[in-house]
PDB file of C-alpha atoms in Angstrom:
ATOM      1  CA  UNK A   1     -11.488 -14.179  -9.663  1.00  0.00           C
ATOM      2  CA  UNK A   2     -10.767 -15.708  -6.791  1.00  0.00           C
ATOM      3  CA  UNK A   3      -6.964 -15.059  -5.594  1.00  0.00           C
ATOM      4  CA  UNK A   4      -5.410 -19.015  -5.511  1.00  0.00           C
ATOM      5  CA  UNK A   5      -3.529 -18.840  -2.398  1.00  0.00           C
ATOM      6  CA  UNK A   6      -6.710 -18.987  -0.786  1.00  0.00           C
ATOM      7  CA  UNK A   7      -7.443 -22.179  -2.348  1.00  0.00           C
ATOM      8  CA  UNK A   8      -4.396 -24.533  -1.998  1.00  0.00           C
ATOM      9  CA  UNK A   9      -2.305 -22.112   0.023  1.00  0.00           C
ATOM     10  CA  UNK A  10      -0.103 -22.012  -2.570  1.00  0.00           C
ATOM     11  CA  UNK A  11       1.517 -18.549  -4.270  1.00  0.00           C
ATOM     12  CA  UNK A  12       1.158 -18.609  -8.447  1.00  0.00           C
ATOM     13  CA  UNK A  13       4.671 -17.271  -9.694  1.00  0.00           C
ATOM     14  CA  UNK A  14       5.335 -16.775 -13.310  1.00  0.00           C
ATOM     15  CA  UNK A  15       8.970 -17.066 -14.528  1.00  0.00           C
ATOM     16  CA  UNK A  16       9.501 -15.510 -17.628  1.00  0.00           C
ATOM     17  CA  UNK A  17      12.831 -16.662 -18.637  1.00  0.00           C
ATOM     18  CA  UNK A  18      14.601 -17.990 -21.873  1.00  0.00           C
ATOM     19  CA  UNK A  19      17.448 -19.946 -19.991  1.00  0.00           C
ATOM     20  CA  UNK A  20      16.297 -23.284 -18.801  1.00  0.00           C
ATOM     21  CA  UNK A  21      18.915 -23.474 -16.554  1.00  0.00           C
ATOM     22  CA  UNK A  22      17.887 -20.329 -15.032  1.00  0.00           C
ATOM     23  CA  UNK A  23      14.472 -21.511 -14.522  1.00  0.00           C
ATOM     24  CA  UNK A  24      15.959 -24.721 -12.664  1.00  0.00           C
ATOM     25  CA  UNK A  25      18.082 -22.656 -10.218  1.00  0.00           C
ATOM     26  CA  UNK A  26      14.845 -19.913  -9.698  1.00  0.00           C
ATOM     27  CA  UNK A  27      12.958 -23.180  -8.771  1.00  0.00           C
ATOM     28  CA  UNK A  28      15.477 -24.345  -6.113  1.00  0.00           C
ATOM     29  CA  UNK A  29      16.217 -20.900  -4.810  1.00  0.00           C
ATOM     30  CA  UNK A  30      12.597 -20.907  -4.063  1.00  0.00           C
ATOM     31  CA  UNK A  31      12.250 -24.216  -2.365  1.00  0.00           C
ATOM     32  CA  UNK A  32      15.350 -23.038  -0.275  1.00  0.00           C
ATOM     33  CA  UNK A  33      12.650 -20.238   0.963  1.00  0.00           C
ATOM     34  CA  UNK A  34      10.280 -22.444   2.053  1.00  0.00           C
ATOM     35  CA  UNK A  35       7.467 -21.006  -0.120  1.00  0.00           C
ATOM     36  CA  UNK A  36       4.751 -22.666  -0.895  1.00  0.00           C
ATOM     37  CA  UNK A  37       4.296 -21.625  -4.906  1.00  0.00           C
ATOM     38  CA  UNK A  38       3.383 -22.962  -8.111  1.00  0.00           C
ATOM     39  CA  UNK A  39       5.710 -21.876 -10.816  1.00  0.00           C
ATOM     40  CA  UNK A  40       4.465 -21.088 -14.469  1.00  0.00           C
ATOM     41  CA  UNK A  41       7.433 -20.675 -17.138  1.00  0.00           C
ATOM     42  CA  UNK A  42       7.190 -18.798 -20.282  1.00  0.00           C
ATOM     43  CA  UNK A  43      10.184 -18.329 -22.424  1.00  0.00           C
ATOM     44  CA  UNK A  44       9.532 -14.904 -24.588  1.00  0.00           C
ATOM     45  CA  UNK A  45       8.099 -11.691 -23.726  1.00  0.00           C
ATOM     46  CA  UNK A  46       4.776 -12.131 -25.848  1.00  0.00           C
ATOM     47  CA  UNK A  47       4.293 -15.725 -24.266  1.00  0.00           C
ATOM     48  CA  UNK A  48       3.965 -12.989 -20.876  1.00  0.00           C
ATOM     49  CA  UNK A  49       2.191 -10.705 -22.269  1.00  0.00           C
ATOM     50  CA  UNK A  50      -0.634 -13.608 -23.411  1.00  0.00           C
ATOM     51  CA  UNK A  51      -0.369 -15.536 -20.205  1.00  0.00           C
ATOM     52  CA  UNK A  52      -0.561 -12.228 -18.197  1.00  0.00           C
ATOM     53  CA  UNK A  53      -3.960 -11.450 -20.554  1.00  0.00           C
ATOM     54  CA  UNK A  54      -4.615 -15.263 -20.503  1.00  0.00           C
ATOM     55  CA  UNK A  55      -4.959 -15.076 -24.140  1.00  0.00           C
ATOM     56  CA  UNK A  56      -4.906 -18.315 -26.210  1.00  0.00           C
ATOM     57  CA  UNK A  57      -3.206 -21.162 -24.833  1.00  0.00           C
ATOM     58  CA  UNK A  58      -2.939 -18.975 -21.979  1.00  0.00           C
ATOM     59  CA  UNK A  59      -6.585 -18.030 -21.129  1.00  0.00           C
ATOM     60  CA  UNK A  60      -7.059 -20.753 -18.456  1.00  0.00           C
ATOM     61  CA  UNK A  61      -3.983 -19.812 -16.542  1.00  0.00           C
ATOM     62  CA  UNK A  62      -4.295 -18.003 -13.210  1.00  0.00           C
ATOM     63  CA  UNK A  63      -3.379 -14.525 -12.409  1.00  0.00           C
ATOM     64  CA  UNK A  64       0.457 -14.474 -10.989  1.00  0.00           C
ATOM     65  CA  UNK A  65       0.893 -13.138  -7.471  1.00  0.00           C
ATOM     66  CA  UNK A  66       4.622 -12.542  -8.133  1.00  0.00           C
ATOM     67  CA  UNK A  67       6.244 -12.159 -11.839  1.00  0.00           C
ATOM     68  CA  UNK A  68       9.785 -13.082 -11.769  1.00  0.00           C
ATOM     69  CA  UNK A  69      10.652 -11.501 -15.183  1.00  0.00           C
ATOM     70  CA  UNK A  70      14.047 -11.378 -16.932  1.00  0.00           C
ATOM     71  CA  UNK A  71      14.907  -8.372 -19.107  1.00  0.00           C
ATOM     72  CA  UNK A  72      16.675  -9.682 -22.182  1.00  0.00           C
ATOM     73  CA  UNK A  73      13.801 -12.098 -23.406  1.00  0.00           C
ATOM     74  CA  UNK A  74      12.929 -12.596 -27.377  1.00  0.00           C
ATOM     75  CA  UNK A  75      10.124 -11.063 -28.955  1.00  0.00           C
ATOM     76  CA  UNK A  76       9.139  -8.175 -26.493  1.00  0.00           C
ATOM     77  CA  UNK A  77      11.481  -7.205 -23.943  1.00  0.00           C
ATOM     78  CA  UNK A  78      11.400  -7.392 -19.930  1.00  0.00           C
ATOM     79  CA  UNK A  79      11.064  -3.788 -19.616  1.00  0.00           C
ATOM     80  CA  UNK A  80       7.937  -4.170 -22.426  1.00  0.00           C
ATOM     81  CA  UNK A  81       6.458  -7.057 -20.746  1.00  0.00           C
ATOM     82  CA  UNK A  82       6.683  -4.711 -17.241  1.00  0.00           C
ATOM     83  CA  UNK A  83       5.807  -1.387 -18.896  1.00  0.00           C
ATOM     84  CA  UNK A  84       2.395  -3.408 -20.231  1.00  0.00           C
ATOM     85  CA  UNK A  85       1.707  -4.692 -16.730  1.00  0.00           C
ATOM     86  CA  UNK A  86       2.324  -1.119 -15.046  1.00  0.00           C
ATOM     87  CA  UNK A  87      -0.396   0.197 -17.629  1.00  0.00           C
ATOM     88  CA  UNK A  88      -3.282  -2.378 -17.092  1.00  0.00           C
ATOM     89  CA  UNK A  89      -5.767  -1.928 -13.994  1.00  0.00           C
ATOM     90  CA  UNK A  90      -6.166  -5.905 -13.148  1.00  0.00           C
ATOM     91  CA  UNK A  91      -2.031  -6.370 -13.467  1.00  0.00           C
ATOM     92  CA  UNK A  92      -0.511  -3.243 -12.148  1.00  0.00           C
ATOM     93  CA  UNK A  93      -0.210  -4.307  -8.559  1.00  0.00           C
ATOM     94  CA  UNK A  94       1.349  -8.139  -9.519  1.00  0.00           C
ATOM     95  CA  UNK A  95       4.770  -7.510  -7.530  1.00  0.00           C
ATOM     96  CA  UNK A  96       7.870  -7.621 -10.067  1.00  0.00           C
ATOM     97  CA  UNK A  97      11.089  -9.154  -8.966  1.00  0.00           C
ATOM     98  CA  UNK A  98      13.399  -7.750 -12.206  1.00  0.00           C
ATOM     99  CA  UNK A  99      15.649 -10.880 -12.224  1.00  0.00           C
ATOM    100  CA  UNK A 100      18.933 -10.140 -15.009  1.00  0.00           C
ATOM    101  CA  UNK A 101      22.420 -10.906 -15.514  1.00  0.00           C
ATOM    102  CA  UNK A 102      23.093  -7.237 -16.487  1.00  0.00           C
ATOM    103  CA  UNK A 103      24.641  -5.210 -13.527  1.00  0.00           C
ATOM    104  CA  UNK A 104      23.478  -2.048 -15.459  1.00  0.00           C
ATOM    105  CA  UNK A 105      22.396   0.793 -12.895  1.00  0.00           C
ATOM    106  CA  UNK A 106      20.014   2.472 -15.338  1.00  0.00           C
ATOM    107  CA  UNK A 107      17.810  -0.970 -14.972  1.00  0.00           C
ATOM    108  CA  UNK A 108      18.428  -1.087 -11.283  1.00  0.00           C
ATOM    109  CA  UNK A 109      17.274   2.469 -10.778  1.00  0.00           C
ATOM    110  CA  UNK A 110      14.162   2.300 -12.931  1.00  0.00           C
ATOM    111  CA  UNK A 111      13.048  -1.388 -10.892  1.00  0.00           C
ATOM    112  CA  UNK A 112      13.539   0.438  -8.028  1.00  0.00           C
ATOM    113  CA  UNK A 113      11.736   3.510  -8.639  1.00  0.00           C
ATOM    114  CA  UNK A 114       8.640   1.665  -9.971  1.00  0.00           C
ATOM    115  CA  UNK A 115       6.114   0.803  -7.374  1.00  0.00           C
ATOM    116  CA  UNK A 116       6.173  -2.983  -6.005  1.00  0.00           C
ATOM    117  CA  UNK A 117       9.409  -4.087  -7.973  1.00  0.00           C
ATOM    118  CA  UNK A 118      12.449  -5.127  -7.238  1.00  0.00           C
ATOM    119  CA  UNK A 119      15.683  -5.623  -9.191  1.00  0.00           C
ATOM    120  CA  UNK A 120      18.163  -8.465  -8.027  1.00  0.00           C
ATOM    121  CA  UNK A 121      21.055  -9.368 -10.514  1.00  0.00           C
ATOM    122  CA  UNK A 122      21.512 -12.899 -10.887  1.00  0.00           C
ATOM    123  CA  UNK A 123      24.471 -14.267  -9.191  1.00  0.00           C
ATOM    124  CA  UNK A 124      26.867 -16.594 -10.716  1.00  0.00           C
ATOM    125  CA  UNK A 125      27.766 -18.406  -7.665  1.00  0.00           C
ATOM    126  CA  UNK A 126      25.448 -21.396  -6.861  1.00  0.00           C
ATOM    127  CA  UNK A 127      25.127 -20.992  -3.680  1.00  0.00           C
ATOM    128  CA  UNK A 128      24.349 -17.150  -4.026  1.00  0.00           C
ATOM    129  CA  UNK A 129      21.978 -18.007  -6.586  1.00  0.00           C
ATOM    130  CA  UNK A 130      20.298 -20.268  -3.729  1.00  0.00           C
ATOM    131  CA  UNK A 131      19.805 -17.143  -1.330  1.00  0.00           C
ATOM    132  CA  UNK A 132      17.839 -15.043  -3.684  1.00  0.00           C
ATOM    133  CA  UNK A 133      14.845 -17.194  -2.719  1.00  0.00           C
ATOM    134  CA  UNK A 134      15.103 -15.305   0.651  1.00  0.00           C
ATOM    135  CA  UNK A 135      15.103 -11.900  -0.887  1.00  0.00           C
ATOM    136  CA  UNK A 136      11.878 -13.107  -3.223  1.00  0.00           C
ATOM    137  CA  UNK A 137      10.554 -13.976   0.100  1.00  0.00           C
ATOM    138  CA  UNK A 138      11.579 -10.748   1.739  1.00  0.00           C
ATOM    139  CA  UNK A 139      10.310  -8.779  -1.109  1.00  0.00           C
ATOM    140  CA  UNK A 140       7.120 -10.450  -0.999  1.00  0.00           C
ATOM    141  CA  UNK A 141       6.056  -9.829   2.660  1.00  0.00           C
ATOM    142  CA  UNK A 142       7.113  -5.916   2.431  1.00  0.00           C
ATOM    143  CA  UNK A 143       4.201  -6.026  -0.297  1.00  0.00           C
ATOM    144  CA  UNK A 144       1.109  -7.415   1.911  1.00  0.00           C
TER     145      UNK A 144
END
């Protein structure tokens, strides 16, 4: 499985997210980096867990090189989704930016003290949301 950046230069990033608008504003913040990506949306935490497995609809899908994964998601939550991906051999080393609205230090201690994960709570200010797209960044070179 060849890793796609080498292809089209491009990173694969899956956003696992049930707020649209969320997505939109993970998009721009991301564009505002200057990475060069291709962004995958799922909506639920099983939709993850299949595309992560590339299970049904899924199974053509390429391996993420960044999950940007909310925690309060329908169906499984974030911390399932990321507990799933810490336990397989070909996902446990996709980096994990932990992206929620909850300020609750229990989930920012537990992102932090997992191995290539971060935990960034999303602003409510546009133009803070913008700058997160930097810290993805950030995050991102720290792992290579």
């Amino acid at each position: 499985n060849q890793k796609p950046e080498n292809g089209n230069g491009q990173l694969q990033i899956l956003i696992v997210e049930d707020n649209p608008g969320d997505v939109i504003l993970v998009r721009e913040a991301l564009n505002e980096s200057n990475l060069r990506f291709q962004l995958s949306h799922v909506s639920d935490g099983e939709q993850a867990v299949n595309f992560l497995h590339r299970r049904g609809e899924y199974q053509h899908s390429l391996k993420p090189d960044l999950v940007l994964l909310d925690l309060n998601l329908p169906k499984r939550t974030g911390w399932e989704v990321f507990d799933e991906m810490r336990s397989e051999d070909g996902l446990r080393d996709v980096p994990v930016v932990i992206l929620s609205s909850s300020g609750a230090p229990e989930d920012k201690r537990r992102a932090e003290r997992a191995s290539r994960s971060i935990y960034i709570q999303k602003p409510t200010d546009f133009e803070e949301f913008l700058r997160i797209g930097n810290r993805i960044k950030e995050f991102l070179l720290r792992q290579q």
